[in-house]
Amino acid sequence: MNAPAIAPALTAQDFKSDYKPVWCPGCGDYTVLASITRALAALQLRPEKVAVVSGIGCSSRIPAYTTCYGFHGVHGRALAAATGLKVARPDLTVLVAGGDGDGYSIGGNHFLHACRRNIDLTDIVMDNHVYGMTKGQPSPTTEPDWKSKLSPAGTGLREFHPLVIALAAGANFIARAFSGDPSGTAAVIGEAIRHPGFSFVEVLSPCVTFRPEQRAWKEAVHPASVAATDDPARAARRLMTDDGFNTGVLYKGTRPAYSAAAGKTTLHPADLEKDFAL
Amino acid sequence: MTDATVANGRVESVSAALAGSGGAGVMTAGNMLLEAAAQAGYFGLMTRTSGPQIRGGEAAAMLRVSTFASDSQDDRFHVLAAIDWQNVNRFASEIPLGEASLLIGDPAQGEPPEAFLKSGARYVPLPLKALAKQVSGGWPNMVALGVLGAVMGLPEEALERAVRKSMKKGGEALAAGLAAVKLGMAEAAKLERSFPLALPRAGAGRWLISGNEAAGLGALRGGVRFVAAYPITPATELLEWLSPALTKVGGTLVQAEDELASINMILGASYGGVPALTATSGPGLALMIEALGLGVAAELPIVVVDVMRTGPSTGIATKTEQADLNIAMYGLHGDAPHIVVAPNSVADCLAATQWAAGLAESLQVPAIVLSDQYFGQARAIIDRPPGAPASGKRLLAQPNAPAYKRYALTESGVSPMALPGTPGVTYTADGLEHNERGTPSSQASDHLAQMEKRARKLESLDCGEDWATLEGEGDVAVLTWGSCTAPVREAFARARAEGIQARLVSLRLLSPAQPARLAKALEGVKRVLVVEQSFSGQFQRYLKAEYDLPGEVHSLRRPGPLPIRPDEIHRTLKSWSRP
Ligand SMILES: Cc1ncc(C[n+]2csc(CCOP(=O)(O)OP(=O)(O)O)c2C)c(N)n1
Ligand code: SF4
């Protein structure tokens, strides 16, 4: 009798597809991809049990670069698609990945409501403070004085603070990572996946083409000096005063994850017909 | 009311409206009257109209009770009773009366509005409020219920049963209700005009259901187990019916933050293998269009029920129109073949939605169901719809299928879909143009091949007889769809009684169009009348674009919310029969 086949342990490589990314050489997203695959291998998940859902943008190309199930939808709606998928298929591990334009601008409303709904999803936003795919327009996280063709004088608008907003909206896990630190990023993503409810990971991921000055981010980032708090008030103070470059898990909440009122009884639709019968 | 419906002092159909301001209880009484008609063995239909107020505005329950099943309103109302007249004049165009009609109002509430009096209807003052006061705890609407029930000749037991069914708590309220109804019936006996119905036709197992409920049940029968919901009139009741119903059959409903979310949620759920649906109205459908295109490109089955209301923009949220045809057919960007199905009766809301869900699944394509406010919010007594035939099933990829290609170029265009969880066949569903594997591709050859594949799926659709409802014969044809079908059918019945023949074609499958089938159905036709409820004639333009129509083509159309009444169609048929 044959011994039951034991599936060999998976490595990060097993989560990487053979598609060649469209990204520019040096783009921060390469290492985010590597961090995701590392995190999935470290958790010993099976690729077919993981779905990576995205919208549109350079960063949103990521699903097909994994060997997981992928959903490359329309611009800004990844969180909505992921919500439907996770509610319909709670057995899956569902990651959402994309850019700051996708996640905070066109998809901003879904971001608020995903935080609030607290479904067990991991949302990874590769924030490069720019619209990369459309070739360099300001995003909600772009500095007010950054000049571009579309806003030659800068936007003059205050940056959006995604972490503070996530906290206020009810996200259950908030972290910041830097793509230049793949093992740190992988660790944070792994923890985000394990944490119940909506986990939000903002990854600073330089756009070397339209924001080459972001190469200097590697000097600016520093690990958070204190451990994650589970106290929203303390987290709020910390996030409000943070310089935008401290990395690590910053908040780990204790809200129970959303559980859909999935049918417990399983009647047949014909059983409902008696409501209409005279 | 038509002259033809009166025979031997008994009528085959009575139309009655009950109007009043907020709190007068006209809807409650209307629903009881419909229930009483059902209890007595009649068919019936109740639609409603209301003012713009969120709560408490003027409203009218408009009923038609008949010995035959019909979703059509009649040409005129036999009787209008009003608890009071506050703003009720606003409904004058929706409640047409004639010289033979009866106009009942409480003199304490003033004279009926000129808009009704000028019809020549016989005004009968009836002190509804004072009568109600004779009963401790009595209400004028219950007196009016008794009056209307008696005017149409409903037996007292039927009214009593309806009242008991609705006032389940019993007690003094029930006793007062029953007494007030009795008083109303006694008052009606003194009227010199009444419209007693002919005896009902025997029938067992009838249902009382709204179009929205029927669509909800059709969705469940069609296998839908995930629904994302964003409220919008007049689709809300469909979603509200589905919420507890889904829980009972093991499904889930999520309230979305907007329609952009709801459509993308159902795409996500469907990608996960769970048949999924949302319901909305025009403004919501407009927001969903981009993601419907994603469903086409990524080949994800979903169903969107559009309960049409008056547009453009927010339009008249509470009233009906057939003017979302263009956006449903042609609103998607790019060449995006998808399914559009239109129910043509309240009962058909069930079958059409179930059908759409099955087609979506078996062809892996989005389907839009075009219902409307008239069907959605109407409550109708219908024959029990036939049992559920098998619904379409999704073609799935097997675990570890060798050299799996999600978008493989098959003969039918349908290729096996891998569901997350299935090992060895992972892929990325993509709205970007792609090759057979699903890898994004900007090559002309891949675009053409995938375009042809998606088109082939719809060409492979075998709709059998379901593409249209065909009735009648002759060299005149009336082409219509949706809620205009019933008035056409009724006009045909009147014409037939005069020996005039015509063919009715009510399209149920709008996309993909079936030009060969329609050509066959119209063989030998010399004149075509297109009947629709759209200002610009969207249906006629659609017909011109997708089909070759024989002979002369005429259009009978108007925007919502006023229905096209049988008499208008009948007159045209009559004029055509004597050249
Ligand atoms: C509805 C819609 N509007 C606009 C676009 C064009 N568009 C594509 S990607 C993008 C922004 C991408 O920026 P971001 O999400 O920050 O991702 P990045 O490319 O920087 O990774 C825009 C505006 C689109 N695809 N769809
Ligand atoms: S444009 Fe910027 S974000 Fe896009 S791939 Fe190039 S470097 Fe990366």
Short mmCIF file of C-alpha atoms in Angstrom, two decimals, chain A residues 80-81 84-85, chain B residues 226-229 261-272 274-279 288 292 300-304:
data_model
loop_
_atom_site.label_atom_id
_atom_site.label_comp_id
_atom_site.label_asym_id
_atom_site.label_seq_id
_atom_site.Cartn_x
_atom_site.Cartn_y
_atom_site.Cartn_z
CA ALA A 80 -15.94 45.51 -3.16
CA ALA A 81 -15.12 42.46 -5.27
CA GLY A 84 -18.32 39.62 -2.25
CA LEU A 85 -15.78 36.86 -2.67
CA PHE B 226 -25.51 35.84 -2.94
CA VAL B 227 -27.11 39.26 -3.22
CA ALA B 228 -25.57 42.68 -2.77
CA ALA B 229 -28.06 45.43 -2.09
CA ALA B 261 -19.86 48.26 -4.65
CA SER B 262 -22.93 46.10 -5.07
CA ILE B 263 -22.14 45.18 -8.67
CA ASN B 264 -18.49 44.48 -7.87
CA MET B 265 -19.50 42.44 -4.83
CA ILE B 266 -21.65 40.17 -6.94
CA LEU B 267 -18.82 39.80 -9.44
CA GLY B 268 -16.55 38.75 -6.57
CA ALA B 269 -19.09 36.27 -5.23
CA SER B 270 -19.70 34.83 -8.67
CA TYR B 271 -15.97 34.49 -9.25
CA GLY B 272 -16.02 32.44 -6.07
CA VAL B 274 -21.81 31.41 -5.95
CA PRO B 275 -24.58 32.57 -8.33
CA ALA B 276 -25.09 36.23 -7.54
CA LEU B 277 -27.59 39.01 -8.20
CA THR B 278 -28.36 42.61 -7.42
CA ALA B 279 -31.48 44.67 -8.06
CA MET B 288 -23.07 49.60 -12.57
CA LEU B 292 -21.04 44.92 -16.13
CA LEU B 300 -18.45 36.11 -14.81
CA PRO B 301 -22.14 35.23 -14.58
CA ILE B 302 -24.22 37.79 -12.68
CA VAL B 303 -27.81 39.00 -12.76
CA VAL B 304 -28.90 42.63 -12.42
#
